[in-house]
Tab-separated table of C-alpha atoms and ligand atoms in Angstrom:
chain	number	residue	atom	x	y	z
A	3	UNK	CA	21.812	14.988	6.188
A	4	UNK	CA	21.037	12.211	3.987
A	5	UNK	CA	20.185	12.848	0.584
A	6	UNK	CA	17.454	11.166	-1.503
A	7	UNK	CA	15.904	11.269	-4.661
A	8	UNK	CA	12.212	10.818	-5.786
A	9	UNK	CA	11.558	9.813	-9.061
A	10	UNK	CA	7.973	10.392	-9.628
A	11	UNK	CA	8.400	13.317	-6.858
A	12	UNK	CA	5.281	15.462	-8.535
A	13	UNK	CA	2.819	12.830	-8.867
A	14	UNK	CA	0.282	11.732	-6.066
A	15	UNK	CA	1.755	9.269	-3.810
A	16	UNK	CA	5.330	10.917	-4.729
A	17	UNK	CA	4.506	14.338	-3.491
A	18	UNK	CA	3.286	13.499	-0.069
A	19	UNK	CA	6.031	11.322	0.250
A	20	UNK	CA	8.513	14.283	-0.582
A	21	UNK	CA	6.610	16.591	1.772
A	22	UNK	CA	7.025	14.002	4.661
A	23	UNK	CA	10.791	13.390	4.087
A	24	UNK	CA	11.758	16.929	4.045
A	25	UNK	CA	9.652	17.164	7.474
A	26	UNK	CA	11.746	14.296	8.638
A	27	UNK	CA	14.698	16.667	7.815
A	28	UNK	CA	15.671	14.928	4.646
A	29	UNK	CA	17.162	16.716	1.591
A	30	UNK	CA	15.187	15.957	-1.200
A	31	UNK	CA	15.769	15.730	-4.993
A	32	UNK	CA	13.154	15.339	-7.541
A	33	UNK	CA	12.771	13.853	-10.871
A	34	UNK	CA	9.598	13.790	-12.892
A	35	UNK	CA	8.533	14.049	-16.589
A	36	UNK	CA	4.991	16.050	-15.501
A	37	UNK	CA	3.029	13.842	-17.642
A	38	UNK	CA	0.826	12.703	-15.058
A	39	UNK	CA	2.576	14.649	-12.178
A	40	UNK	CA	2.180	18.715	-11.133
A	41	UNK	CA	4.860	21.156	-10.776
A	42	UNK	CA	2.591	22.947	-7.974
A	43	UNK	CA	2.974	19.124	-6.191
A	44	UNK	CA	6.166	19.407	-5.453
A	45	UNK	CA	7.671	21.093	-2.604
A	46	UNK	CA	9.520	24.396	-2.544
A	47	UNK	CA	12.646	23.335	-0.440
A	48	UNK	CA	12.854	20.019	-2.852
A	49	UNK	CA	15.537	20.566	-5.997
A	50	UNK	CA	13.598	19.605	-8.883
A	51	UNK	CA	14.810	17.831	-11.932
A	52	UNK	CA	12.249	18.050	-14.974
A	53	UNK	CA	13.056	14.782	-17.410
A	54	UNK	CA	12.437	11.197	-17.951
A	55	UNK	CA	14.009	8.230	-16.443
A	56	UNK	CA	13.992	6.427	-19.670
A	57	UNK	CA	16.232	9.106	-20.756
A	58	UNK	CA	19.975	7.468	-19.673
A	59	UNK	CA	21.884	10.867	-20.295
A	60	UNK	CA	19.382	12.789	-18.355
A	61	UNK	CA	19.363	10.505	-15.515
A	62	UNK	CA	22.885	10.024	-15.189
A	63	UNK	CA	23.857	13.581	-15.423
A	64	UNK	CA	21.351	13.706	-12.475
A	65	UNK	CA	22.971	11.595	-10.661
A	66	UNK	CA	26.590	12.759	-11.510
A	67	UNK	CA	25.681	16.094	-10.268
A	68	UNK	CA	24.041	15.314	-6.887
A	69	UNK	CA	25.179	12.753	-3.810
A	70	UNK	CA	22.545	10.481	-3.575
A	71	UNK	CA	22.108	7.764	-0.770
A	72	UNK	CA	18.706	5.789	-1.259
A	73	UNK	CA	16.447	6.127	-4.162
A	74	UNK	CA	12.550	5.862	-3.700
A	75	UNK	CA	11.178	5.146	-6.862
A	76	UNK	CA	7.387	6.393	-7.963
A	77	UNK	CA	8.037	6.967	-11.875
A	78	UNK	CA	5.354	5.137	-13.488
A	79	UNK	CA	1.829	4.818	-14.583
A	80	UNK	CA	-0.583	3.386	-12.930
A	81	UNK	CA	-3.806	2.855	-14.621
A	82	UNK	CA	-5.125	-0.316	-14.821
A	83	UNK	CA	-8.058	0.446	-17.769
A	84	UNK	CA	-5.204	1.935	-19.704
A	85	UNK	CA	-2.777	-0.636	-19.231
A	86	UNK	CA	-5.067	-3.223	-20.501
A	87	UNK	CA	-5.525	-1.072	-23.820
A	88	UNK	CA	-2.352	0.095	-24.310
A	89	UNK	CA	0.098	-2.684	-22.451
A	90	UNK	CA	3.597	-1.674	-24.332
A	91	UNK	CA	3.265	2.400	-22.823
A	92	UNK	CA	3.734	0.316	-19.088
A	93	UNK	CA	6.338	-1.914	-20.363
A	94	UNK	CA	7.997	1.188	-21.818
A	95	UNK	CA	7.847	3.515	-19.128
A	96	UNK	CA	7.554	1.113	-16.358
A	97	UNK	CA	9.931	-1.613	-17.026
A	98	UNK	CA	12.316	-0.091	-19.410
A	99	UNK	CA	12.398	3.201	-17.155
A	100	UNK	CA	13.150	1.594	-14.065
A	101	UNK	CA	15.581	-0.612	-15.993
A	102	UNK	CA	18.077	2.707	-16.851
A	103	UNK	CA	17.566	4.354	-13.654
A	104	UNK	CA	18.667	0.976	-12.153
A	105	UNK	CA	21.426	0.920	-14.325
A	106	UNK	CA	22.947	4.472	-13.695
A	107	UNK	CA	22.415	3.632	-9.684
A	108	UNK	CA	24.747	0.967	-10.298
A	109	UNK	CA	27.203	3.283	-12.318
A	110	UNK	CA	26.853	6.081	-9.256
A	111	UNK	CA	27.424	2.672	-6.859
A	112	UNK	CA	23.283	3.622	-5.342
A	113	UNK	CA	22.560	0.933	-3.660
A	114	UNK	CA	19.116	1.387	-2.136
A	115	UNK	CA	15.982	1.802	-3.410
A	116	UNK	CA	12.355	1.754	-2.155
A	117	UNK	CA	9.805	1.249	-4.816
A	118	UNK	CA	6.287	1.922	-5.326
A	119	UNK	CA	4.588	-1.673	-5.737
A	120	UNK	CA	0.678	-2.476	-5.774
A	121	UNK	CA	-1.907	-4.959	-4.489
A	122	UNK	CA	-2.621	-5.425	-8.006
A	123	UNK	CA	0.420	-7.952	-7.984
A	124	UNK	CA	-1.962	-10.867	-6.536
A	125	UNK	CA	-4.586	-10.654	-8.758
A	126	UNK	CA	-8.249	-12.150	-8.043
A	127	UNK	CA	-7.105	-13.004	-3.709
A	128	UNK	CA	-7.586	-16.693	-2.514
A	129	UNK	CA	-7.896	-15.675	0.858
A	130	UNK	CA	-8.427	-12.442	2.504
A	131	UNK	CA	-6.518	-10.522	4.078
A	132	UNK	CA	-3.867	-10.687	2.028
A	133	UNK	CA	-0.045	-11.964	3.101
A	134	UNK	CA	2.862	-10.969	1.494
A	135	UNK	CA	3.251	-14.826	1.003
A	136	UNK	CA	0.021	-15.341	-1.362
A	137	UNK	CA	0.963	-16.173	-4.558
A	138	UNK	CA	0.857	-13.463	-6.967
A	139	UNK	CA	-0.921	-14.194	-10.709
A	140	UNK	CA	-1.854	-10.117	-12.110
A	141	UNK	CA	-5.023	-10.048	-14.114
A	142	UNK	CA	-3.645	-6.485	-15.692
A	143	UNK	CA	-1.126	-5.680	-17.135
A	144	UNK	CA	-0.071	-2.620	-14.676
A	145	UNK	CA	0.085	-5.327	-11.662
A	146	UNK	CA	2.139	-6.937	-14.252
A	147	UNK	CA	4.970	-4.788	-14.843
A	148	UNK	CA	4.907	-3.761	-10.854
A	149	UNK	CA	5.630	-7.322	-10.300
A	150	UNK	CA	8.004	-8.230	-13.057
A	151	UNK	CA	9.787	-4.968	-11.576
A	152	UNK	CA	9.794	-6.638	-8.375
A	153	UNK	CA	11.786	-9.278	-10.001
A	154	UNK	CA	14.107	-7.182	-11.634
A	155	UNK	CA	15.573	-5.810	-8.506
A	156	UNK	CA	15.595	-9.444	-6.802
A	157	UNK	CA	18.266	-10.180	-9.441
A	158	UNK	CA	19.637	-7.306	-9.709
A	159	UNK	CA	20.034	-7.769	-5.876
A	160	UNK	CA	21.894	-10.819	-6.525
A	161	UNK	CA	24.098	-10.217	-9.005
A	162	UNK	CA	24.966	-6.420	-8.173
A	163	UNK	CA	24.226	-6.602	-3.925
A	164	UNK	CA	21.347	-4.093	-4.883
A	165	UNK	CA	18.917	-3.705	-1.513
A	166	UNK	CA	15.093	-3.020	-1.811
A	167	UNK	CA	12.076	-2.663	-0.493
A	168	UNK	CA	8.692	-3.306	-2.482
A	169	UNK	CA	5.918	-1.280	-0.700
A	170	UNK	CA	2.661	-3.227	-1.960
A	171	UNK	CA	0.065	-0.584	-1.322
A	172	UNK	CA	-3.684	-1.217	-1.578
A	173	UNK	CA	-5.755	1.678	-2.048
A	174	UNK	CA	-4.111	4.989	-1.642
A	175	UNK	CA	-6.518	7.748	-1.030
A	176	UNK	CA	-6.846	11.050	1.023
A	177	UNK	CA	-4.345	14.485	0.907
A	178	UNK	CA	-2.040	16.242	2.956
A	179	UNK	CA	-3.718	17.820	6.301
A	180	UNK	CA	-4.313	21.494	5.273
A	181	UNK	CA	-5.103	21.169	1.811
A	182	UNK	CA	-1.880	21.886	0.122
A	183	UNK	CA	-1.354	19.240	-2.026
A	184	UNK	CA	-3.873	16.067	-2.440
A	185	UNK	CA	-5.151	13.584	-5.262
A	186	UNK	CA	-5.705	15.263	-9.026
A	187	UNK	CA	-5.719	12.775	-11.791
A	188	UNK	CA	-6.748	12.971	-15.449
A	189	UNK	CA	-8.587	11.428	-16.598
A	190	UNK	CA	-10.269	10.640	-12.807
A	191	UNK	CA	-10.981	6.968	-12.003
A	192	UNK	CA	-10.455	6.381	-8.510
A	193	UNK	CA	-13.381	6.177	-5.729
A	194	UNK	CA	-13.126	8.711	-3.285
A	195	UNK	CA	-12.127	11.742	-5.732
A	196	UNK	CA	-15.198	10.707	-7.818
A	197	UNK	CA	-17.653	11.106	-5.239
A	198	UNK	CA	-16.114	14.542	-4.147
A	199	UNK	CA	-16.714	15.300	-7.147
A	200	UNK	CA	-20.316	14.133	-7.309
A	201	UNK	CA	-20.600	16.056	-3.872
A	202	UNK	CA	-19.301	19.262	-5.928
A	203	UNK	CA	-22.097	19.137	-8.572
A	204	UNK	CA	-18.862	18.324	-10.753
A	205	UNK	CA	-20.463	15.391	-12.006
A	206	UNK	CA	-24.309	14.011	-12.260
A	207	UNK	CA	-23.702	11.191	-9.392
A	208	UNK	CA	-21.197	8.475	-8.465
A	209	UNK	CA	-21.989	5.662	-10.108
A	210	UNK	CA	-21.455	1.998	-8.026
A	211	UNK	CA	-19.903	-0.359	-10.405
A	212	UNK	CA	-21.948	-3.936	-9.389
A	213	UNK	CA	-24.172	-3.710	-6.152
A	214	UNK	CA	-24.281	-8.126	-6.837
A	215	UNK	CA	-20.806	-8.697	-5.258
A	216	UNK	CA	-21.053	-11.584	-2.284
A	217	UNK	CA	-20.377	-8.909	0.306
A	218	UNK	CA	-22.123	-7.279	2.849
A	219	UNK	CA	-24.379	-4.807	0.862
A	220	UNK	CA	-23.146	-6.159	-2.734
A	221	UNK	CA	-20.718	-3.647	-3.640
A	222	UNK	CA	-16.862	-4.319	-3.730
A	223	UNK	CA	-14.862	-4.397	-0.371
A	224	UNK	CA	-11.509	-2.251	-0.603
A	225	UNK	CA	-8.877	-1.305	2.029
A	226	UNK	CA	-8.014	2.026	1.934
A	227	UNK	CA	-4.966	3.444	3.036
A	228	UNK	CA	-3.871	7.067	3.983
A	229	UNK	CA	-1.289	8.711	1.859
A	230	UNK	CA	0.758	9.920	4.871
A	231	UNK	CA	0.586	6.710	6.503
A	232	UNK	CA	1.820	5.305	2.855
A	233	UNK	CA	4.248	8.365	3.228
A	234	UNK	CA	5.552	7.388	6.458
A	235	UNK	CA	5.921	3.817	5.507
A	236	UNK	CA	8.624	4.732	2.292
A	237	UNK	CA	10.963	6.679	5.012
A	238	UNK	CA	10.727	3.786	7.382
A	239	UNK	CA	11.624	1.280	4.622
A	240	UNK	CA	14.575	3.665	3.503
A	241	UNK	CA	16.070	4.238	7.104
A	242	UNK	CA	15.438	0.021	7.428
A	243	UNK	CA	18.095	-0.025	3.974
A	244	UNK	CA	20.225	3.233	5.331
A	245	UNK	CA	20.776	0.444	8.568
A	246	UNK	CA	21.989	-2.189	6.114
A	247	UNK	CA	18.274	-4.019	6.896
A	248	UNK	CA	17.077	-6.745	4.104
A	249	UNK	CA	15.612	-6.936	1.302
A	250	UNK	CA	11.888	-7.068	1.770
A	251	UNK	CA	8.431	-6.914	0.025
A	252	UNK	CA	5.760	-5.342	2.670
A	253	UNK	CA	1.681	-4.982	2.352
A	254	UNK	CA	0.426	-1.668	3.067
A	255	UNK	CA	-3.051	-1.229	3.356
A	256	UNK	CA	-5.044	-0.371	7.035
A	257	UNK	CA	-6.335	-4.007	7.278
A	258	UNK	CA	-10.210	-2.446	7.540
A	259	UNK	CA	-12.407	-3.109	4.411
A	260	UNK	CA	-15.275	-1.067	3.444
A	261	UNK	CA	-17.371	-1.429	0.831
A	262	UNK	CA	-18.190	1.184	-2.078
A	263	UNK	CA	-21.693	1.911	-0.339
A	264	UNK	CA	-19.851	2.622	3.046
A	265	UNK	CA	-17.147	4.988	1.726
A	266	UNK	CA	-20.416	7.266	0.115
A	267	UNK	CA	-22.098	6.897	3.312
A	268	UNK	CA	-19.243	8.272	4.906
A	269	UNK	CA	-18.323	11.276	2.507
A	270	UNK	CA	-22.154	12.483	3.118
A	271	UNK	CA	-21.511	12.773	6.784
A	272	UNK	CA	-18.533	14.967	6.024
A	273	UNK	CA	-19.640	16.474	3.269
A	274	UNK	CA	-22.981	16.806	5.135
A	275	UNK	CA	-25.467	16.448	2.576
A	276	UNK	CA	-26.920	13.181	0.034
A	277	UNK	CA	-24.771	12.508	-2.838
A	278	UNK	CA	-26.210	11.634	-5.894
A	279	UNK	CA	-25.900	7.835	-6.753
A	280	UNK	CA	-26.726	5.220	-9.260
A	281	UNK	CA	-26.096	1.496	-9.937
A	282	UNK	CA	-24.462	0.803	-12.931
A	283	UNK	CA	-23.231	-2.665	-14.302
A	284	UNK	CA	-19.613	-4.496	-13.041
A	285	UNK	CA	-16.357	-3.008	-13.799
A	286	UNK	CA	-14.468	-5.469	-15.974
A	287	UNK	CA	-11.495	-7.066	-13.454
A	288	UNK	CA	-12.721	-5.870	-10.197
A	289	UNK	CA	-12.259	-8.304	-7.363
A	290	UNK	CA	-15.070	-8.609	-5.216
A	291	UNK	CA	-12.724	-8.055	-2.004
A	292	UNK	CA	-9.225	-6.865	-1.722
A	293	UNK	CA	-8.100	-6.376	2.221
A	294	UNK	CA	-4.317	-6.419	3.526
A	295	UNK	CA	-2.632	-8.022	6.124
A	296	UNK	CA	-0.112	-5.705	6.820
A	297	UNK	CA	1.007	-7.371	9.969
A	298	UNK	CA	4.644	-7.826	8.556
A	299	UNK	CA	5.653	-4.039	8.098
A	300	UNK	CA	4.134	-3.665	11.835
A	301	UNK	CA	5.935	-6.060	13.064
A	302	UNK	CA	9.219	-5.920	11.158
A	303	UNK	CA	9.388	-1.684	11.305
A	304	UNK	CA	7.120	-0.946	13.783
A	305	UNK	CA	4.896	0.932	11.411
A	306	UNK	CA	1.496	2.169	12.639
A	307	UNK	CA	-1.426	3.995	10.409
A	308	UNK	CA	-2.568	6.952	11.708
A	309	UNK	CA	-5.286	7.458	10.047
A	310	UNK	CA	-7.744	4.205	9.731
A	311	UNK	CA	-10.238	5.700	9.727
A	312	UNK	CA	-12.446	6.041	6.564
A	313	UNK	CA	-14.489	9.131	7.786
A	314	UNK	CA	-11.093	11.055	8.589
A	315	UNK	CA	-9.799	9.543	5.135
A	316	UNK	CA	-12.310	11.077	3.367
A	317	UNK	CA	-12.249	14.696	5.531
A	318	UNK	CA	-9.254	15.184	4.677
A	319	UNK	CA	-9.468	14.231	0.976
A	320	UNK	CA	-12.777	16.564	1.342
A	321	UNK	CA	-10.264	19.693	2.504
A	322	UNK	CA	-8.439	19.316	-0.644
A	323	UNK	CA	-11.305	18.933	-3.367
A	324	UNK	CA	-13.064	21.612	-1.580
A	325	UNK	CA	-10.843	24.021	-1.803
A	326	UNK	CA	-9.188	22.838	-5.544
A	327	UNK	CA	-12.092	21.809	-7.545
A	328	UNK	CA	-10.485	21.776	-10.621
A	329	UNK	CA	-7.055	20.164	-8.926
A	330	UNK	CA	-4.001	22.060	-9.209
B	26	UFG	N1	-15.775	2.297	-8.026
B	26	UFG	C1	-17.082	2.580	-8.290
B	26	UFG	N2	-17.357	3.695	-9.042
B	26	UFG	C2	-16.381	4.500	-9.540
B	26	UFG	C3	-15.036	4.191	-9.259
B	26	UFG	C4	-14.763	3.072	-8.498
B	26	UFG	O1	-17.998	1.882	-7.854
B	26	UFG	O2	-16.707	5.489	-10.240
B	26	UFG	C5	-15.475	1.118	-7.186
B	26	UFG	C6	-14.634	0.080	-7.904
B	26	UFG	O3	-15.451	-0.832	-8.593
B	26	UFG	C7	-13.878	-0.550	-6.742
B	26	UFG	C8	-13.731	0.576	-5.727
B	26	UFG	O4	-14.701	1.542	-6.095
B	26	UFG	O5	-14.655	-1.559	-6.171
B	26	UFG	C9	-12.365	1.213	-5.743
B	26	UFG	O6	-12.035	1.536	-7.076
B	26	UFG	P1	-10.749	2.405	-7.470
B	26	UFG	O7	-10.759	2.546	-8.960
B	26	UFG	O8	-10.702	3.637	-6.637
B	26	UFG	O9	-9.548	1.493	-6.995
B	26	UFG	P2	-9.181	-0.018	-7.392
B	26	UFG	O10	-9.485	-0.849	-6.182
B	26	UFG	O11	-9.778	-0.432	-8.668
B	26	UFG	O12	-7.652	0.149	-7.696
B	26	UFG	C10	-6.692	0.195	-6.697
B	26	UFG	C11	-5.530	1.075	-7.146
B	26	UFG	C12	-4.841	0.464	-8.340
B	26	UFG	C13	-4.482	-0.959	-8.042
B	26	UFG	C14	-5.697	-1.738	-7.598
B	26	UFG	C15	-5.335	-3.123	-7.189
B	26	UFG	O13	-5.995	2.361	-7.469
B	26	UFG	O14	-3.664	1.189	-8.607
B	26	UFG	O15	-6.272	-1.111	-6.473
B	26	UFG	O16	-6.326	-3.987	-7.573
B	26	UFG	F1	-4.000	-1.550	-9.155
């Protein structure tokens, strides 16, 4: 049984990646500060480490107690408003953080890490969808320090024969089928949690940032992605590095854009009643259109979303705010 460990384990993406390994008969080891992550996320049959990655004693004595044989790293923040007002927190945690826990998987001789990397790495797109190949110029400073992370494990690569793979997601949305786990952020900022939470009465309405975009109703285009099929993808990037596979950055997103008035249109037919909206002005940054090509990590691992489909996205994001209004 191969081990692996999760930094970032109790956080969103992290958790449903931890349930999915341990269903694909992995043993599991977690590490994760709980700032922005819940203990309730993680799953019983994982060990769980509570500390920080920036913290070199803590993370090697990790490290020297367990066997480890690929790392998939989630430890981070990840909010672009916040990195623009307070940029050195995501150099700090982000950069620096992923700098020690590179440097005692080097001491332990771990060679193989997967690593949570974002669309935000191109910046405003030139062309849409989105290759791997289109050159990358951040306009936050979160996209930023994913991408100067990305760099930091190409040289580490080639000075210390480090592998990785740099999953690029897009937007990340929906919860574990069932309702055990799911999305719970706070402060709350992404789409499809808002308007649950419109649909809840937990808030006044959803309110559409811009409805003047040049798109097909005016609001922004986005592609969102399941969490298990983001799940999925991490263990198929790991077992491509457990075969001695390359090096590789991938795009995941479902390649279908919808726009912000779509994705409401949908939650009301599973939610099965109007949800309150308004228009309010632009949010500062926002690219009119963000859609992946995610032909490569198809074609290169054979990977295949399940779940593209924004209706069953949302259902299943529905089953978890339903039943946890106030998250965990
Ligand atoms: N939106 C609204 N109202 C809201 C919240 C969002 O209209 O209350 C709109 C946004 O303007 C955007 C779309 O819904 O057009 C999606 O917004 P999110 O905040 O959910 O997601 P983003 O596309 O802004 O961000 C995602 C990831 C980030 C990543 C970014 C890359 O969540 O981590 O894509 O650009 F950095």
């Amino acid at each position: 049984m191969k081990h692996v460990l999760v930094p970032g384990g109790a956080g969103y993406i992290g958790s449903h990646t931890v349930y999915a390994l341990i269903n694909s008969g992995y043993k599991v080891i977690v590490v994760d500060n709980l700032e922005t992550g819940f203990k309730q996320a993680i799953h019983p049959d994982a060990v769980f480490y509570h500390g920080d990655i920036r913290d070199s004693a803590f993370i090697n004595s990790v490290l020297d107690n367990e066997h480890i044989d690929a790392v998939i790293h989630f430890a981070a923040n990840s909010l672009v408003g916040e990195s623009m007002t307070n940029p050195l927190k995501y150099y700090d945690n982000n950069l620096h953080g992923t700098r020690v826990l590179l440097d005692a998987m080097l001491k332990h001789e771990i060679k193989r890490i997967v690593f949570s990397s974002t669309a935000a790495t191109y910046g405003e797109p030139e062309r849409i969808p989105i290759l791997e190949t289109h050159r990358t110029n951040p306009t936050n400073t979160y996209g930023e320090t994913k991408l100067a992370m990305e760099r930091m494990f190409y040289w580490t690569q080639a000075a210390h024969g480090l592998k990785y793979v740099s999953l690029r997601y897009f937007n990340a949305c929906g919860a574990l089928p069932g309702g055990k786990i799911g999305e719970a952020h706070n402060p709350e900022t992404h789409l499809i949690p808002i308007i649950l939470q419109a649909a809840l009465g937990k808030r006044e309405n959803i309110a559409i940032y811009g409805d003047d975009y040049p798109t097909r109703d005016g609001t922004c285009v986005r592609d969102y992605i399941h969490v298990d099929d983001l799940a999925q993808a991490h263990i198929l990037a790991m077992e491509h590095l457990l075969n001695n596979g390359s090096s590789e950055i991938f795009n995941l997103g479902n390649g279908l854009g919808f726009t912000v008035k779509e994705v409401i249109e949908a939650a009301e037919r599973v939610v099965g009643h109007p949800i309150n909206q308004i228009i309010s002005p632009r949010r500062a940054g926002d690219p009119a259109q963000l859609v992946a090509s995610s032909e490569k990590i198809i074609r290169m691992l054979n990977w295949q979303p399940k779940m593209p489909d924004i209706e069953a996205i949302v259902a299943s994001a529905w089953a978890w705010h339903s039943t946890h209004p106030n998250g965990y």
